[in-house]
Tab-separated table of C-alpha atoms and ligand atoms in Angstrom:
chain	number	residue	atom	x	y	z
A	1	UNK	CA	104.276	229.116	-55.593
A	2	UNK	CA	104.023	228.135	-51.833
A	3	UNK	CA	106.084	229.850	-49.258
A	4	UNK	CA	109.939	228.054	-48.458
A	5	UNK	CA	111.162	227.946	-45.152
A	6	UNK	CA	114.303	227.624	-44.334
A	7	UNK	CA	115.563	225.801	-41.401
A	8	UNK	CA	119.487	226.496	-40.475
A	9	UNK	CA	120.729	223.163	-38.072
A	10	UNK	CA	123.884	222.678	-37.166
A	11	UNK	CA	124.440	218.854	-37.379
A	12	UNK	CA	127.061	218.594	-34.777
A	13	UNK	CA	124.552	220.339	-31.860
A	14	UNK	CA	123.343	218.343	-28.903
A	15	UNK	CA	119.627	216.789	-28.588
A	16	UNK	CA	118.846	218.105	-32.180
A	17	UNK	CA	115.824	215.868	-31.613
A	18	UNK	CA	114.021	219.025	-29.720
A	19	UNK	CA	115.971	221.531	-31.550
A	20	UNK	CA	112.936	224.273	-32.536
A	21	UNK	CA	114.201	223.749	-36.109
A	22	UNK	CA	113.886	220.744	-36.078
A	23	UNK	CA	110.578	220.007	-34.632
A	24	UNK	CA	108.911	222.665	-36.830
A	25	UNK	CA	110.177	220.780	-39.944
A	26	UNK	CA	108.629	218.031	-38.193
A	27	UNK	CA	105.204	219.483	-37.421
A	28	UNK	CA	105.115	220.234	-41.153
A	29	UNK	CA	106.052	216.568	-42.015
A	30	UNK	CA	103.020	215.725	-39.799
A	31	UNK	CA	100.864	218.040	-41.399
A	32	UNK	CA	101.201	216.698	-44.713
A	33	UNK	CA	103.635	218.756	-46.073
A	34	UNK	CA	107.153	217.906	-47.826
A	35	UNK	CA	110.306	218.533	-46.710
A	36	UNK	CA	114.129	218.324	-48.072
A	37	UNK	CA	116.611	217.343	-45.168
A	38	UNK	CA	120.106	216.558	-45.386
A	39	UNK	CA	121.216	212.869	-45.140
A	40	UNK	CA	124.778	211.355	-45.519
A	41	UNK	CA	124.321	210.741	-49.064
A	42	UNK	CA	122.368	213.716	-50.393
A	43	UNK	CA	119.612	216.037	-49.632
A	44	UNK	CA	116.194	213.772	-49.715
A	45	UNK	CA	112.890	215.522	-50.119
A	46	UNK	CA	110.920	213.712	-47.520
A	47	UNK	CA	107.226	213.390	-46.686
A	48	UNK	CA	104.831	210.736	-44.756
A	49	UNK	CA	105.248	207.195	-46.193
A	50	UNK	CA	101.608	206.806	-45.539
A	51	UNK	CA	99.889	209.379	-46.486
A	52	UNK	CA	99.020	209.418	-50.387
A	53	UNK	CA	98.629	213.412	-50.500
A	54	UNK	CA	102.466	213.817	-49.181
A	55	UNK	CA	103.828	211.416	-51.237
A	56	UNK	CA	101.803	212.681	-54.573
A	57	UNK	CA	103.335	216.271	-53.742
A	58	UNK	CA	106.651	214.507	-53.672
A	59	UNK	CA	106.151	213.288	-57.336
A	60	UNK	CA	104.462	216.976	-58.234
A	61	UNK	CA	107.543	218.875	-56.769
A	62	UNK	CA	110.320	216.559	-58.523
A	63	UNK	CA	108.385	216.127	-61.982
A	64	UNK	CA	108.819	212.478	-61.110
A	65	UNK	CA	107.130	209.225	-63.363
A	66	UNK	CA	104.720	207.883	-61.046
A	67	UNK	CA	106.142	204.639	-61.438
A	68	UNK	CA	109.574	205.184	-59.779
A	69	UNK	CA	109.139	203.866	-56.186
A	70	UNK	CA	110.671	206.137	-53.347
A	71	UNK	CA	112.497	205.095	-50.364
A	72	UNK	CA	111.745	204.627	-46.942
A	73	UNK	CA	113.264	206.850	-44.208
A	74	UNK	CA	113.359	205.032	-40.949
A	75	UNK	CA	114.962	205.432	-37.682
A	76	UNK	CA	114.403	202.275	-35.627
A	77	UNK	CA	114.430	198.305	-36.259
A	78	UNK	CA	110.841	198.557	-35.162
A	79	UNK	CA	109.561	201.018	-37.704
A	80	UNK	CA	111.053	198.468	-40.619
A	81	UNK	CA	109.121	195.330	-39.230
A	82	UNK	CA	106.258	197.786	-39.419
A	83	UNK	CA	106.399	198.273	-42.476
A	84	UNK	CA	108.129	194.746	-44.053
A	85	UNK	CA	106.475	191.562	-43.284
A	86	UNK	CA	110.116	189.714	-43.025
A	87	UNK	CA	113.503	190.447	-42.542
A	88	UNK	CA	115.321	187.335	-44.105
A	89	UNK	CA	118.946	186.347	-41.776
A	90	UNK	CA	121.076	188.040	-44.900
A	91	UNK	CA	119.076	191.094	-44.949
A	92	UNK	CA	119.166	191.611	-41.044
A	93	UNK	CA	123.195	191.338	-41.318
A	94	UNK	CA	123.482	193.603	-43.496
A	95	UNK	CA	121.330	196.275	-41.451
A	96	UNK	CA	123.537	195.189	-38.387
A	97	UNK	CA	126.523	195.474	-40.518
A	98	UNK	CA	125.681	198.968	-42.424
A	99	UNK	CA	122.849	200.626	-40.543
A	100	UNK	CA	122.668	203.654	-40.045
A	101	UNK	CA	124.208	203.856	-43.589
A	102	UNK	CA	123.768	204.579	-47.233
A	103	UNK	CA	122.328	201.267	-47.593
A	104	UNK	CA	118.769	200.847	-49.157
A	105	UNK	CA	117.715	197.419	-49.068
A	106	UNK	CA	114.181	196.136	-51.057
A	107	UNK	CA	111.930	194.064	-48.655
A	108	UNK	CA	108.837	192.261	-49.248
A	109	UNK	CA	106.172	194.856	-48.104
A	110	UNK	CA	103.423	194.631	-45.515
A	111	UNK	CA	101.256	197.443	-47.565
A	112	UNK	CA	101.732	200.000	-44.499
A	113	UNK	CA	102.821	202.620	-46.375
A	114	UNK	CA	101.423	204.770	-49.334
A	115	UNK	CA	100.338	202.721	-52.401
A	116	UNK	CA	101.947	205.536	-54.483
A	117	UNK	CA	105.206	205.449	-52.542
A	118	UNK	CA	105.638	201.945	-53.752
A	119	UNK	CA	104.553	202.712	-57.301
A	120	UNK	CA	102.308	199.765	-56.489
A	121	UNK	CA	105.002	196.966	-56.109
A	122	UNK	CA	104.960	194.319	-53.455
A	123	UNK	CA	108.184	195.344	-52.086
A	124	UNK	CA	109.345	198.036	-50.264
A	125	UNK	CA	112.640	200.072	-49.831
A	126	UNK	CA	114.158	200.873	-46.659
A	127	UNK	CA	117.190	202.917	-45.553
A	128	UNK	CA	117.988	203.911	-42.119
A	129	UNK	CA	120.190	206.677	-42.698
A	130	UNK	CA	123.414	208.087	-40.608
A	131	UNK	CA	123.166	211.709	-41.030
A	132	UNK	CA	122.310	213.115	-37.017
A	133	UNK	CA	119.788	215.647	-38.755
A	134	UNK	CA	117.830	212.897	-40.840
A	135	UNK	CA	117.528	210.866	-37.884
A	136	UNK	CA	116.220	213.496	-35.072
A	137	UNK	CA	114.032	214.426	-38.009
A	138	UNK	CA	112.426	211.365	-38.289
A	139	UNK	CA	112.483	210.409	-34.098
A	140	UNK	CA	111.028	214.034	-34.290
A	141	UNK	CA	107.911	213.510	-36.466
A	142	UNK	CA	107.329	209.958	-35.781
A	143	UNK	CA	106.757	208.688	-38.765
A	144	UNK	CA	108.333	206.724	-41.593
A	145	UNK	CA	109.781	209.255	-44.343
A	146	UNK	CA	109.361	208.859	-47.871
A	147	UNK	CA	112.119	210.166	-49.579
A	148	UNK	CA	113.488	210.134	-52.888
A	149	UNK	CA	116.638	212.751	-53.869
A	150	UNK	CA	116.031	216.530	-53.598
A	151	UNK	CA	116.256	217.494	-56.710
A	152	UNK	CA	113.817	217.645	-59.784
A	153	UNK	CA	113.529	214.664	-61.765
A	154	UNK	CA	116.736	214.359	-64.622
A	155	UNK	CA	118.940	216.601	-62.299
A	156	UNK	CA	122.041	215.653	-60.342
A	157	UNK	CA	120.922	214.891	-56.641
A	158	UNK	CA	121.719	217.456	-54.099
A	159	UNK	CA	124.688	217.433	-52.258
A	160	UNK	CA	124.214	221.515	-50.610
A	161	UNK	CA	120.957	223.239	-49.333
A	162	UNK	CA	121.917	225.683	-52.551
A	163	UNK	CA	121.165	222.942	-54.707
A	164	UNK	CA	117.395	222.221	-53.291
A	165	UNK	CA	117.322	226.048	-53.505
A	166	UNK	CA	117.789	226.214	-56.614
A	167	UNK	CA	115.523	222.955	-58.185
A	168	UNK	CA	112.416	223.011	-55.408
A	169	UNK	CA	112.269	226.843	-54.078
A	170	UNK	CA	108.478	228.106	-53.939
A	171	UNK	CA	107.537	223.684	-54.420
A	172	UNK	CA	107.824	222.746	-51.023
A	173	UNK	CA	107.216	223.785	-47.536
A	174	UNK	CA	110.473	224.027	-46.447
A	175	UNK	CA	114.367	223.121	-46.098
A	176	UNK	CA	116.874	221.686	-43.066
A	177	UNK	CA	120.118	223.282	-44.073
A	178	UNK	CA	122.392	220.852	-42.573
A	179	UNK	CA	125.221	222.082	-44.690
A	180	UNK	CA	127.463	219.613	-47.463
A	181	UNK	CA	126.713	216.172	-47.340
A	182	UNK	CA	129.591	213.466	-46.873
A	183	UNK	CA	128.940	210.486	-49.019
A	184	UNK	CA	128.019	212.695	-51.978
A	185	UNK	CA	126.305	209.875	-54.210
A	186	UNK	CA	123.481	208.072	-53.264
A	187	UNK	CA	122.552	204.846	-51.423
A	188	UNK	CA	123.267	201.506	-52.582
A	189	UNK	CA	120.138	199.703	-53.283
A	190	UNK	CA	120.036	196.242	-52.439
A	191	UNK	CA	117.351	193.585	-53.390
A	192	UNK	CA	117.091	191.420	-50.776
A	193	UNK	CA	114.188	188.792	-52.050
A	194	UNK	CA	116.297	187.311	-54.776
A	195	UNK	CA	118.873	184.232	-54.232
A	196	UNK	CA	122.088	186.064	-53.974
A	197	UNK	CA	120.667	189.312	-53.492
A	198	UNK	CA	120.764	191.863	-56.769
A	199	UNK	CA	122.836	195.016	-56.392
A	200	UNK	CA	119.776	197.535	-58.622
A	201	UNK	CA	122.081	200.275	-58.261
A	202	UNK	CA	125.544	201.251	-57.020
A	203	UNK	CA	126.253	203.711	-54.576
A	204	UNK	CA	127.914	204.581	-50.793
A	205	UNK	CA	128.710	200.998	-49.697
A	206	UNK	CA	130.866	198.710	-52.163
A	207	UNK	CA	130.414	196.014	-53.626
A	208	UNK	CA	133.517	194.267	-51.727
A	209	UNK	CA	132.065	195.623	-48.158
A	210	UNK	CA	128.609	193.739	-49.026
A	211	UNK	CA	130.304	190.806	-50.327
A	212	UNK	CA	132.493	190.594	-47.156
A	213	UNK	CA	129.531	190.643	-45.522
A	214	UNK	CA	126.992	188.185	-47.013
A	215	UNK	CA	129.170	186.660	-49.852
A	216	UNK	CA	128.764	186.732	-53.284
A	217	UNK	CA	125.920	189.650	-54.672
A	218	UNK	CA	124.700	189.893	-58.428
A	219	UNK	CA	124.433	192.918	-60.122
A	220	UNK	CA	121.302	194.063	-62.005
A	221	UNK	CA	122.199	193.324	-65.944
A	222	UNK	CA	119.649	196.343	-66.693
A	223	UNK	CA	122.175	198.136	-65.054
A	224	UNK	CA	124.958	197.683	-68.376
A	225	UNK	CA	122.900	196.019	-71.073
A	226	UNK	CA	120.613	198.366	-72.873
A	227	UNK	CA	118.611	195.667	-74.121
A	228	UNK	CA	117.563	194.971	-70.807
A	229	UNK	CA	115.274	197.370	-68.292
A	230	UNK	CA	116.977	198.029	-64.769
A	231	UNK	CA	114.866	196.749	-61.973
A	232	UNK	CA	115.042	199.625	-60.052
A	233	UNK	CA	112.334	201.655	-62.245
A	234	UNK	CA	114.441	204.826	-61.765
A	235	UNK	CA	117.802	203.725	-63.243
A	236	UNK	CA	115.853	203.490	-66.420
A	237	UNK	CA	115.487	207.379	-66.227
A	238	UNK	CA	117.893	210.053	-67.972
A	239	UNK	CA	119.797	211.228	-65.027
A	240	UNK	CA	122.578	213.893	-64.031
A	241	UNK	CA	123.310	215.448	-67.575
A	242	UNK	CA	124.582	218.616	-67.227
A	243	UNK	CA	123.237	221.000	-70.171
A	244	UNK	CA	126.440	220.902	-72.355
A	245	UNK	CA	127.294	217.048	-73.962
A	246	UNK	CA	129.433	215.034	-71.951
A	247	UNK	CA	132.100	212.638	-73.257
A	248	UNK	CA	133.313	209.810	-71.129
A	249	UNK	CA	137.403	209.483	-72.326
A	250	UNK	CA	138.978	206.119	-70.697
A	251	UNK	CA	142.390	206.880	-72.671
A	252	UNK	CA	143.005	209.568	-69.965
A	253	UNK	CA	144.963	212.884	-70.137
A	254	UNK	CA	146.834	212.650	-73.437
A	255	UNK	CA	143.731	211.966	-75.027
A	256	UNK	CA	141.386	214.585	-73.975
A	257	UNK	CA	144.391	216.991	-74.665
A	258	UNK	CA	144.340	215.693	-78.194
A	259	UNK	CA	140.319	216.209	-78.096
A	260	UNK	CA	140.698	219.855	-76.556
A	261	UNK	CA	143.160	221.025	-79.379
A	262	UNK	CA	141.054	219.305	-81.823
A	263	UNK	CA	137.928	221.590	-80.647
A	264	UNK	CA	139.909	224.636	-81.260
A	265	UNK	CA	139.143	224.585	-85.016
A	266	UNK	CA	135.543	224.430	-84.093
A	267	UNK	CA	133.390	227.314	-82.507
A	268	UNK	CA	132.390	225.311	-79.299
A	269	UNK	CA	133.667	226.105	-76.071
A	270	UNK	CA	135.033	223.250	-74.233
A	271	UNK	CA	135.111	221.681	-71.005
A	272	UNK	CA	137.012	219.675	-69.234
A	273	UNK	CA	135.972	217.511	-65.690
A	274	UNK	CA	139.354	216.594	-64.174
A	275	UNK	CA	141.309	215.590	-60.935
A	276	UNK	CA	143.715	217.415	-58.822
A	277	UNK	CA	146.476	215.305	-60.132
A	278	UNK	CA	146.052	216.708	-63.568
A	279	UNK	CA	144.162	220.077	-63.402
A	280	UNK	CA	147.233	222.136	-64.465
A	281	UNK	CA	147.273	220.070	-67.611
A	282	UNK	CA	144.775	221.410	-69.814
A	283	UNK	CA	146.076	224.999	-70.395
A	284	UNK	CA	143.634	225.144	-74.234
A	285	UNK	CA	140.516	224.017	-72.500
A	286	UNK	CA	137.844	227.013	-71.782
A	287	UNK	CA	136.790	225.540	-68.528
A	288	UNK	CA	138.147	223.328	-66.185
A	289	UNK	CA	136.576	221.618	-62.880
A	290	UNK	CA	137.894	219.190	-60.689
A	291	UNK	CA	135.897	216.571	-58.721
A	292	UNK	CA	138.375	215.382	-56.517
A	293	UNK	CA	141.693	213.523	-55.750
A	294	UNK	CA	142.202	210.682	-58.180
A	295	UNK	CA	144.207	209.272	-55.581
A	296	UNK	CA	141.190	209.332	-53.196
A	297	UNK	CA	137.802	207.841	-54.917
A	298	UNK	CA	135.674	209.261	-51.808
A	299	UNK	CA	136.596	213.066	-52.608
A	300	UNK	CA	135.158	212.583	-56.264
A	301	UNK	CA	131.932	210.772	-54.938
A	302	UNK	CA	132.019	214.012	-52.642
A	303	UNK	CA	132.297	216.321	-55.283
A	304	UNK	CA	130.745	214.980	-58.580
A	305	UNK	CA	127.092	215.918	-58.568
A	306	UNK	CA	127.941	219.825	-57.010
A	307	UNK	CA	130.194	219.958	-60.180
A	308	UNK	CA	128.132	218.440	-62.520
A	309	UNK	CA	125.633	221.591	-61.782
A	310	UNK	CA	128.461	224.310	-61.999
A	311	UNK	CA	129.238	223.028	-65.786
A	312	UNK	CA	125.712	224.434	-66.005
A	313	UNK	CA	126.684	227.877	-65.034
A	314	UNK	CA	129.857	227.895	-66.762
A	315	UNK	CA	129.839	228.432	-70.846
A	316	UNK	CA	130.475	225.597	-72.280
A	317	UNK	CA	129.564	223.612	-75.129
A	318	UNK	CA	131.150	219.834	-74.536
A	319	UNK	CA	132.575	218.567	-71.929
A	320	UNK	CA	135.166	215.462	-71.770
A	321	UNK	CA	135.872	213.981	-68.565
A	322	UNK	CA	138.464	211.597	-67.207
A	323	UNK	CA	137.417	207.994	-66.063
A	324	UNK	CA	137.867	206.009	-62.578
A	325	UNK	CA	138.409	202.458	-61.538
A	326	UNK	CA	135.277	200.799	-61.065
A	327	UNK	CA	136.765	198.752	-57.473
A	328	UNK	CA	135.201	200.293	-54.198
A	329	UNK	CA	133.090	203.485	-54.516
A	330	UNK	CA	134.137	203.473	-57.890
A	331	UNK	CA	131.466	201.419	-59.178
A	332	UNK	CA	129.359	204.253	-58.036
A	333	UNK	CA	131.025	207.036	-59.630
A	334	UNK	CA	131.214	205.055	-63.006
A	335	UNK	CA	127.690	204.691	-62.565
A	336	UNK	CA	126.763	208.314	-62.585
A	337	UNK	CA	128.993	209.686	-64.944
A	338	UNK	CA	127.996	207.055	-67.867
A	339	UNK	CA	124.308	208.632	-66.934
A	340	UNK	CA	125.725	212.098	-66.799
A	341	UNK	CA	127.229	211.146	-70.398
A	342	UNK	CA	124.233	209.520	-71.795
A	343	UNK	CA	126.518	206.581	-72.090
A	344	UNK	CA	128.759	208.390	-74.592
A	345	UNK	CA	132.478	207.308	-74.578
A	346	UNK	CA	135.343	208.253	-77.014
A	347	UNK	CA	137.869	206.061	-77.321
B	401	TXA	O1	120.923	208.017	-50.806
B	401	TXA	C1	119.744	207.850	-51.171
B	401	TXA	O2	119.266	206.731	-51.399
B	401	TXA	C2	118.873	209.097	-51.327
B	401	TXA	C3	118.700	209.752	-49.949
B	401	TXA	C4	117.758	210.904	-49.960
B	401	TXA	O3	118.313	208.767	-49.023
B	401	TXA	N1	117.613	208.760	-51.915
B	401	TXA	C5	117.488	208.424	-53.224
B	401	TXA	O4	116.181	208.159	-53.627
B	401	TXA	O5	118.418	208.365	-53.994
B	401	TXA	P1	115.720	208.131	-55.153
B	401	TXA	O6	114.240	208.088	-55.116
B	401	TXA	O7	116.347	209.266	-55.884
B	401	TXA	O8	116.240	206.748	-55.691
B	401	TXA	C6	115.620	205.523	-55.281
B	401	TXA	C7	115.924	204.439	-56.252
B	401	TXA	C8	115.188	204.626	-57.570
B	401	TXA	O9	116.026	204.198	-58.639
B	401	TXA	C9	113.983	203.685	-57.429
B	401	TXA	O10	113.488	203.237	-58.687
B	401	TXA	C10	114.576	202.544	-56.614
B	401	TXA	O11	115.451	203.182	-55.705
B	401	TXA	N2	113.550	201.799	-55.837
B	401	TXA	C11	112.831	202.250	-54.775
B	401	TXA	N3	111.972	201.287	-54.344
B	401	TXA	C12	112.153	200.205	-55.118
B	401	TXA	C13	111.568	198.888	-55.185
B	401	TXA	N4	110.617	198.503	-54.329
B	401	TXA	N5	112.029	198.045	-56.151
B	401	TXA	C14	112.991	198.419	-57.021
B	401	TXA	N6	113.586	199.654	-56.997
B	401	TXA	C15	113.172	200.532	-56.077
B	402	MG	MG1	117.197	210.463	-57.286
């Protein structure tokens, strides 16, 4: 067990760049140790990109595979042509399109930062991210910030200091409470050395806002076909799953009503992960969450992962959850829920 700190910023002050919170979270980044901050996407657990011995305590604190790359956290243009050796005329649109943003995009690398961080590829990924605490953070220390998602390896990422709490307390040096994040699901990651560029995983910016962009992207087929591994080494990983087994149920409503009555001759409690729209209409089911406003996709990307973790403290043996329209963050939310459900969908 090592001590926790924890940092309380409030992300709206003025020149949180010298804020004394913030520059002792960024003496500790300098010393070596590992942080979690909050970005717009999630919490990331962040240490120096090139130092091996912060980036291996990354990988200790999350109980992640060593061969799952992390991100780069970077503040300026110039800190990514330190660390990529080119930025092709696609890629640098889409930084002057979507950075600072929940955009990662996968760059050939120069070998400046941490062989581990990498996982030993020859590529890099870099994100400059939006959030004002992840930036002074990183102005603050200096340095480039490896950071993968705050939480321990298999877990839904982050989305509330409560969350790091509760996965990393007594792992890591400390935490910048910077309150909820917005986005709520995690970067887009972008490769940007293949002809169109590969979408490896979905997240905070769309599929239509790249494509408006730089025309038409591919998408990874590792991310649907299971005969084929993802490119992005962690979307190969179980991810998400709360404890209890999760259902997928495209019908909709009428169906998981059916399913809930139909559980009422068994002994398992059941759950059900709803909308607003229909929360009122599952009066048999032992639990019910919401994640959101059907009507508006960015509230359920908001809320998912923080209610994915309170299934875990509810009692509850299954769980069947409503669907969404894969257009616009969509894909995203999709994405995380088939992982939440181990792929399991009843028709
Ligand atoms: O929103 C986010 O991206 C958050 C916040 C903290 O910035 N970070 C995050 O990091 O989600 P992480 O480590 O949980 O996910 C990074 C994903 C993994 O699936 C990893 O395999 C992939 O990006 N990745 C990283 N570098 C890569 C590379 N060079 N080639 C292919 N995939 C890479
Ligand atoms: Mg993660």
């Amino acid at each position: 067990m090592i001590e926790t700190q924890l940092w309380r910023v409030d992300p709206e002050a003025a020149d949180l760049e010298n804020d004394p919170q913030i520059k002792a979270a960024a003496k500790c980044l300098s010393d070596g140790e590992i942080v979690a901050f909050p970005t717009e996407t999630v919490y990331g657990l962040g240490g120096n990109a090139k130092f091996n011995d912060s980036v291996r305590k990354i990988y200790e604190a999350k109980g992640r595979p060593s061969d799952n790359p992390l991100i780069v956290h970077i503040a300026t243009m110039e800190q990514v042509r330190e660390i990529c050796t080119e930025i092709n005329p696609l890629a640098k649109k889409l930084m002057d399109t979507f950075w600072p943003g929940p955009l990662t995009i996968i760059l050939p690398s120069r070998g400046e930062v941490s062989d581990a961080m990498t996982a030993g590829l020859s590529t890099v990924s870099v994100r400059m991210p939006s959030h004002p605490v992840a930036r002074a953070l990183i102005l603050a220390s200096g340095l480039p910030i490896a950071a993968p998602s705050a939480n321990t390896s298999g877990h839904p990422s982050p989305t509330q200091a409560d969350h790091v709490l509760h996965d990393l307390y007594g792992k890591i040096a400390g935490i910048v409470d910077g309150g909820e994040t917005g986005v709520g699901v995690e970067s887009t990651v972008i490769d940007a050395t293949t002809t169109p560029m590969t979408i490896l995983r979905p997240g905070g910016i769309s599929r239509e806002q790249l494509e408006e962009v730089i025309g038409p992207v591919a998408d990874d087929p590792g991310l649907t076909r299971p005969d084929q591994a993802p490119k992005a080494p962690g979307m190969k990983y179980k991810h998400y799953a709360p404890e209890a087994t999760m259902y997928l149920v495209p019908a909709g409503k009428t169906r998981i009503q059916e399913l809930v009555a139909h559980e009422k001759n068994s002994d398992r409690r059941v759950g059900v992960l709803t909308t607003e729209e229909n929360k009122k209409d599952f009066p048999q089911a032992d639990v019910v969450l919401t994640c959101g406003r059907r009507s508006e996709p960015e509230s359920v990307a908001h809320n998912l992962f923080a209610v994915l973790r309170n299934f875990d403290s509810q009692d509850v043996d299954v769980i069947y959850s409503e669907t969404f329209a894969e257009t616009g963050i969509g894909q995203a939310i999709m994405n995380r829920l088939s992982k939440a459900a181990a792929g399991r969908v009843i028709e």
